[in-house]
mmCIF file of C-alpha atoms in Angstrom:
data_model
loop_
_atom_site.group_PDB
_atom_site.id
_atom_site.type_symbol
_atom_site.label_atom_id
_atom_site.label_comp_id
_atom_site.label_asym_id
_atom_site.label_seq_id
_atom_site.Cartn_x
_atom_site.Cartn_y
_atom_site.Cartn_z
ATOM 1 C CA MET X 1 -91.495 -53.700 78.479
ATOM 2 C CA GLN X 2 -91.963 -57.352 77.340
ATOM 3 C CA SER X 3 -92.663 -60.043 80.064
ATOM 4 C CA ASN X 4 -92.599 -57.667 83.021
ATOM 5 C CA SER X 5 -95.975 -58.327 84.672
ATOM 6 C CA LEU X 6 -97.027 -54.668 83.879
ATOM 7 C CA THR X 7 -100.709 -53.884 84.650
ATOM 8 C CA ALA X 8 -100.603 -50.547 82.859
ATOM 9 C CA LEU X 9 -98.525 -48.449 80.561
ATOM 10 C CA PRO X 10 -97.583 -44.800 81.280
ATOM 11 C CA GLU X 11 -100.238 -42.421 80.051
ATOM 12 C CA THR X 12 -97.492 -40.348 78.427
ATOM 13 C CA LEU X 13 -94.960 -42.211 76.233
ATOM 14 C CA PRO X 14 -91.974 -40.671 74.282
ATOM 15 C CA PRO X 15 -93.581 -38.825 71.302
ATOM 16 C CA GLY X 16 -90.898 -40.103 68.854
ATOM 17 C CA LEU X 17 -91.371 -43.769 69.907
ATOM 18 C CA LYS X 18 -91.745 -45.961 66.724
ATOM 19 C CA THR X 19 -91.725 -49.478 68.203
ATOM 20 C CA LEU X 20 -93.595 -50.488 71.373
ATOM 21 C CA GLU X 21 -93.239 -54.078 72.514
ATOM 22 C CA ALA X 22 -95.298 -54.778 75.622
ATOM 23 C CA GLY X 23 -96.362 -58.378 75.079
ATOM 24 C CA GLU X 24 -96.736 -60.966 77.861
ATOM 25 C CA ASN X 25 -97.789 -58.719 80.653
ATOM 26 C CA ALA X 26 -101.062 -58.112 82.513
ATOM 27 C CA LEU X 27 -102.352 -55.030 80.676
ATOM 28 C CA THR X 28 -106.176 -54.536 80.585
ATOM 29 C CA SER X 29 -106.158 -51.443 78.472
ATOM 30 C CA LEU X 30 -103.933 -49.089 76.529
ATOM 31 C CA PRO X 31 -103.330 -45.312 76.998
ATOM 32 C CA ALA X 32 -105.979 -43.287 75.204
ATOM 33 C CA SER X 33 -103.267 -41.487 73.316
ATOM 34 C CA LEU X 34 -100.236 -43.375 71.843
ATOM 35 C CA PRO X 35 -97.104 -41.818 70.274
ATOM 36 C CA PRO X 36 -98.091 -40.262 66.961
ATOM 37 C CA GLU X 37 -95.150 -41.788 65.019
ATOM 38 C CA LEU X 38 -95.665 -45.327 66.328
ATOM 39 C CA GLN X 39 -95.178 -47.915 63.590
ATOM 40 C CA VAL X 40 -94.971 -51.307 65.498
ATOM 41 C CA LEU X 41 -97.288 -52.112 68.385
ATOM 42 C CA ASP X 42 -97.069 -55.522 70.068
ATOM 43 C CA VAL X 43 -99.349 -56.014 73.064
ATOM 44 C CA SER X 44 -99.894 -59.705 72.553
ATOM 45 C CA LYS X 45 -100.598 -62.107 75.438
ATOM 46 C CA ASN X 46 -102.151 -59.597 77.826
ATOM 47 C CA GLN X 47 -105.720 -59.166 79.170
ATOM 48 C CA ILE X 48 -106.803 -56.205 77.092
ATOM 49 C CA THR X 49 -110.582 -55.948 76.554
ATOM 50 C CA VAL X 50 -110.856 -52.907 74.373
ATOM 51 C CA LEU X 51 -108.536 -50.964 72.070
ATOM 52 C CA PRO X 52 -108.466 -47.162 71.706
ATOM 53 C CA GLU X 53 -110.992 -46.107 69.132
ATOM 54 C CA THR X 54 -108.288 -44.047 67.387
ATOM 55 C CA LEU X 55 -104.752 -45.518 66.948
ATOM 56 C CA PRO X 56 -101.837 -43.599 65.455
ATOM 57 C CA PRO X 57 -102.252 -43.646 61.653
ATOM 58 C CA THR X 58 -98.602 -44.570 61.185
ATOM 59 C CA ILE X 59 -98.869 -48.119 62.677
ATOM 60 C CA THR X 60 -97.954 -50.676 60.069
ATOM 61 C CA THR X 61 -97.854 -53.785 62.331
ATOM 62 C CA LEU X 62 -100.274 -54.449 65.195
ATOM 63 C CA ASP X 63 -100.252 -57.573 67.255
ATOM 64 C CA VAL X 64 -103.152 -57.844 69.758
ATOM 65 C CA SER X 65 -103.382 -61.652 69.763
ATOM 66 C CA ARG X 66 -104.093 -63.591 72.868
ATOM 67 C CA ASN X 67 -106.081 -60.842 74.673
ATOM 68 C CA ALA X 68 -109.726 -60.540 75.701
ATOM 69 C CA LEU X 69 -111.021 -58.293 72.915
ATOM 70 C CA THR X 70 -114.661 -58.484 71.928
ATOM 71 C CA ASN X 71 -114.473 -55.852 69.199
ATOM 72 C CA LEU X 72 -111.914 -54.195 66.873
ATOM 73 C CA PRO X 73 -111.811 -50.464 66.369
ATOM 74 C CA GLU X 74 -114.012 -49.071 63.572
ATOM 75 C CA ASN X 75 -111.026 -46.827 62.537
ATOM 76 C CA LEU X 76 -107.912 -48.697 61.714
ATOM 77 C CA PRO X 77 -104.519 -46.955 61.149
ATOM 78 C CA ALA X 78 -104.170 -45.757 57.654
ATOM 79 C CA ALA X 79 -100.644 -47.349 57.245
ATOM 80 C CA LEU X 80 -101.686 -50.717 58.692
ATOM 81 C CA GLN X 81 -100.249 -53.638 56.696
ATOM 82 C CA ILE X 82 -100.852 -56.558 59.043
ATOM 83 C CA MET X 83 -102.973 -57.030 62.112
ATOM 84 C CA GLN X 84 -102.750 -60.180 64.307
ATOM 85 C CA ALA X 85 -105.843 -60.554 66.422
ATOM 86 C CA SER X 86 -106.123 -64.325 66.913
ATOM 87 C CA ARG X 87 -107.199 -65.925 70.155
ATOM 88 C CA ASN X 88 -109.486 -63.201 71.416
ATOM 89 C CA ASN X 89 -113.261 -63.137 72.133
ATOM 90 C CA LEU X 90 -114.280 -61.398 68.942
ATOM 91 C CA VAL X 91 -117.812 -62.154 67.748
ATOM 92 C CA ARG X 92 -118.223 -59.521 65.118
ATOM 93 C CA LEU X 93 -116.135 -57.436 62.692
ATOM 94 C CA PRO X 94 -116.332 -53.629 62.418
ATOM 95 C CA GLU X 95 -118.984 -52.603 59.794
ATOM 96 C CA SER X 96 -116.410 -50.287 58.272
ATOM 97 C CA LEU X 97 -113.846 -53.097 57.794
ATOM 98 C CA PRO X 98 -114.762 -54.064 54.095
ATOM 99 C CA HIS X 99 -114.305 -50.430 53.105
ATOM 100 C CA PHE X 100 -110.889 -49.943 54.731
ATOM 101 C CA ARG X 101 -108.086 -49.006 52.244
ATOM 102 C CA GLY X 102 -104.627 -49.235 53.663
ATOM 103 C CA GLU X 103 -101.843 -47.101 52.239
ATOM 104 C CA GLY X 104 -99.507 -49.995 51.653
ATOM 105 C CA PRO X 105 -98.751 -51.540 48.254
ATOM 106 C CA GLN X 106 -100.652 -54.794 49.197
ATOM 107 C CA PRO X 107 -104.078 -55.257 50.761
ATOM 108 C CA THR X 108 -104.005 -55.157 54.554
ATOM 109 C CA ARG X 109 -103.981 -58.597 56.198
ATOM 110 C CA ILE X 110 -106.097 -59.146 59.353
ATOM 111 C CA ILE X 111 -105.675 -62.531 61.036
ATOM 112 C CA VAL X 112 -108.552 -63.460 63.331
ATOM 113 C CA GLU X 113 -108.371 -67.260 63.813
ATOM 114 C CA TYR X 114 -109.615 -68.869 66.997
ATOM 115 C CA ASN X 115 -112.330 -66.323 67.735
ATOM 116 C CA PRO X 116 -115.976 -67.237 68.311
ATOM 117 C CA PHE X 117 -117.371 -65.714 65.177
ATOM 118 C CA SER X 118 -120.716 -67.030 63.916
ATOM 119 C CA GLU X 119 -120.728 -69.055 60.684
ATOM 120 C CA ARG X 120 -122.847 -66.258 59.234
ATOM 121 C CA THR X 121 -120.219 -63.609 60.029
ATOM 122 C CA ILE X 122 -117.490 -65.729 58.422
ATOM 123 C CA GLN X 123 -119.541 -66.447 55.335
ATOM 124 C CA ASN X 124 -120.608 -62.874 54.783
ATOM 125 C CA MET X 125 -116.996 -61.665 54.982
ATOM 126 C CA GLN X 126 -115.756 -64.351 52.732
ATOM 127 C CA ARG X 127 -118.527 -63.566 50.205
ATOM 128 C CA LEU X 128 -117.437 -59.866 50.191
ATOM 129 C CA MET X 129 -113.734 -60.849 49.734
ATOM 130 C CA SER X 130 -114.622 -63.051 46.749
ATOM 131 C CA SER X 131 -116.278 -60.246 44.881
ATOM 132 C CA VAL X 132 -114.387 -59.086 41.767
ATOM 133 C CA ASP X 133 -114.547 -55.487 42.840
ATOM 134 C CA TYR X 134 -113.540 -55.989 46.463
ATOM 135 C CA GLN X 135 -110.533 -53.773 47.467
ATOM 136 C CA GLY X 136 -110.673 -54.073 51.138
ATOM 137 C CA PRO X 137 -108.430 -56.021 53.603
ATOM 138 C CA ARG X 138 -107.896 -59.782 53.558
ATOM 139 C CA VAL X 139 -109.396 -61.207 56.601
ATOM 140 C CA LEU X 140 -108.084 -64.738 57.550
ATOM 141 C CA PHE X 141 -110.317 -66.917 59.712
ATOM 142 C CA ALA X 142 -108.835 -70.338 59.270
ATOM 143 C CA MET X 143 -105.589 -72.062 60.005
ATOM 144 C CA GLY X 144 -105.115 -72.822 56.348
ATOM 145 C CA ASP X 145 -105.344 -69.128 55.507
ATOM 146 C CA PHE X 146 -103.186 -68.164 58.497
ATOM 147 C CA SER X 147 -100.332 -70.469 57.603
ATOM 148 C CA ILE X 148 -99.812 -68.620 54.316
ATOM 149 C CA VAL X 149 -99.108 -65.221 55.901
ATOM 150 C CA ARG X 150 -98.164 -66.126 59.490
ATOM 151 C CA VAL X 151 -96.608 -63.209 61.224
ATOM 152 C CA THR X 152 -92.924 -63.763 61.831
ATOM 153 C CA ARG X 153 -91.884 -62.008 65.021
ATOM 154 C CA PRO X 154 -88.323 -60.830 65.643
ATOM 155 C CA LEU X 155 -86.325 -63.669 67.024
ATOM 156 C CA HIS X 156 -85.834 -62.115 70.474
ATOM 157 C CA GLN X 157 -89.627 -61.799 70.886
ATOM 158 C CA ALA X 158 -90.224 -65.397 70.096
ATOM 159 C CA VAL X 159 -87.568 -66.489 72.536
ATOM 160 C CA GLN X 160 -89.008 -64.317 75.257
ATOM 161 C CA GLY X 161 -92.154 -66.290 74.818
ATOM 162 C CA TRP X 162 -90.269 -69.340 76.253
ATOM 163 C CA LEU X 163 -87.759 -67.533 78.489
ATOM 164 C CA THR X 164 -89.401 -65.007 80.842
ATOM 165 C CA ASN X 165 -87.451 -62.451 82.855
ATOM 166 C CA LEU X 166 -84.529 -62.367 80.434
ATOM 167 C CA GLU X 167 -81.878 -59.833 81.298
ATOM 168 C CA GLU X 168 -81.266 -57.056 78.853
ATOM 169 C CA GLU X 169 -77.883 -58.559 78.007
ATOM 170 C CA ASP X 170 -79.523 -61.822 76.981
ATOM 171 C CA VAL X 171 -82.145 -60.032 74.929
ATOM 172 C CA ASN X 172 -79.435 -58.143 73.105
ATOM 173 C CA GLN X 173 -77.580 -61.395 72.295
ATOM 174 C CA TRP X 174 -80.699 -62.814 70.713
ATOM 175 C CA ARG X 175 -81.237 -59.597 68.821
ATOM 176 C CA ALA X 176 -77.776 -60.040 67.391
ATOM 177 C CA PHE X 177 -78.830 -63.423 66.009
ATOM 178 C CA GLU X 178 -81.593 -61.775 63.954
ATOM 179 C CA THR X 179 -79.204 -60.953 61.153
ATOM 180 C CA GLU X 180 -78.444 -64.676 60.625
ATOM 181 C CA VAL X 181 -79.982 -66.314 57.529
ATOM 182 C CA ASN X 182 -82.279 -68.704 59.387
ATOM 183 C CA ALA X 183 -83.302 -66.399 62.180
ATOM 184 C CA ALA X 184 -86.842 -65.753 60.781
ATOM 185 C CA ALA X 185 -87.446 -69.479 60.250
ATOM 186 C CA PHE X 186 -86.283 -70.341 63.757
ATOM 187 C CA SER X 187 -88.549 -67.499 65.170
ATOM 188 C CA MET X 188 -91.465 -69.006 63.283
ATOM 189 C CA PHE X 189 -90.628 -72.470 64.465
ATOM 190 C CA LEU X 190 -90.686 -71.371 68.137
ATOM 191 C CA ASP X 191 -94.115 -69.666 67.653
ATOM 192 C CA ARG X 192 -95.531 -72.727 65.969
ATOM 193 C CA LEU X 193 -94.160 -74.885 68.752
ATOM 194 C CA SER X 194 -95.886 -72.739 71.322
ATOM 195 C CA ASP X 195 -99.244 -73.431 69.630
ATOM 196 C CA THR X 196 -98.964 -77.179 70.022
ATOM 197 C CA GLN X 197 -100.673 -79.342 72.637
ATOM 198 C CA ASN X 198 -97.224 -80.113 74.090
ATOM 199 C CA THR X 199 -96.744 -76.757 75.659
ATOM 200 C CA ARG X 200 -99.515 -77.577 78.101
ATOM 201 C CA HIS X 201 -97.083 -80.003 79.797
ATOM 202 C CA PRO X 202 -94.633 -78.082 82.097
ATOM 203 C CA ASP X 203 -91.884 -80.650 81.470
ATOM 204 C CA PHE X 204 -91.955 -80.036 77.762
ATOM 205 C CA LYS X 205 -91.802 -76.212 78.194
ATOM 206 C CA GLU X 206 -88.932 -76.647 80.666
ATOM 207 C CA GLN X 207 -87.019 -78.756 78.217
ATOM 208 C CA VAL X 208 -87.298 -76.257 75.400
ATOM 209 C CA SER X 209 -86.409 -73.339 77.744
ATOM 210 C CA ALA X 210 -83.354 -75.179 78.929
ATOM 211 C CA TRP X 211 -82.281 -75.821 75.380
ATOM 212 C CA LEU X 212 -82.676 -72.132 74.456
ATOM 213 C CA LYS X 213 -80.483 -71.164 77.393
ATOM 214 C CA ILE X 214 -77.711 -73.493 76.249
ATOM 215 C CA ALA X 215 -78.102 -72.486 72.533
ATOM 216 C CA HIS X 216 -77.354 -68.778 73.011
#
């Protein structure tokens, strides 16, 4: 479902679905009810303004970056390990967020850089996180924090950020490369490259896209 100009997802998805990749479309919302066993949800680079108030508790990885969200749900999935919510329109954090206790072995990480939070909101959250008895999620506001735990997407997703309308055969070829030793590093490199000023120039993006087509 990635990079298909979709404006909506089916209201009924396969109940056993564990991974849903629907990034780089034109979605403005999500179905009220998502598959109950869903573990990975990637709806980055859409136009979503609000998330369902209740998400499947089994979700461990949630990427809603580069949307138009103004709020995050009060109730986060119990299994959530990492949430990428950078580059939205968030102005506040859920009041329940400091009390969230994920089921994972490490504190949940929530990345919210490049959002229009007030200085007071940031300072209040950082003050809470610095408390000795704080056991809630780690909320990362700044580039310095973000670089430590940057989300590494599967290689085929990073490539699709540069090459739209890939045939299924091409996607599968990039999936095959994901077992290579340096696949994760290359994926992160492509994502970092997409965040630079150079990507605003069409010629630069065309050069990278042409190089990727040759590389595979």
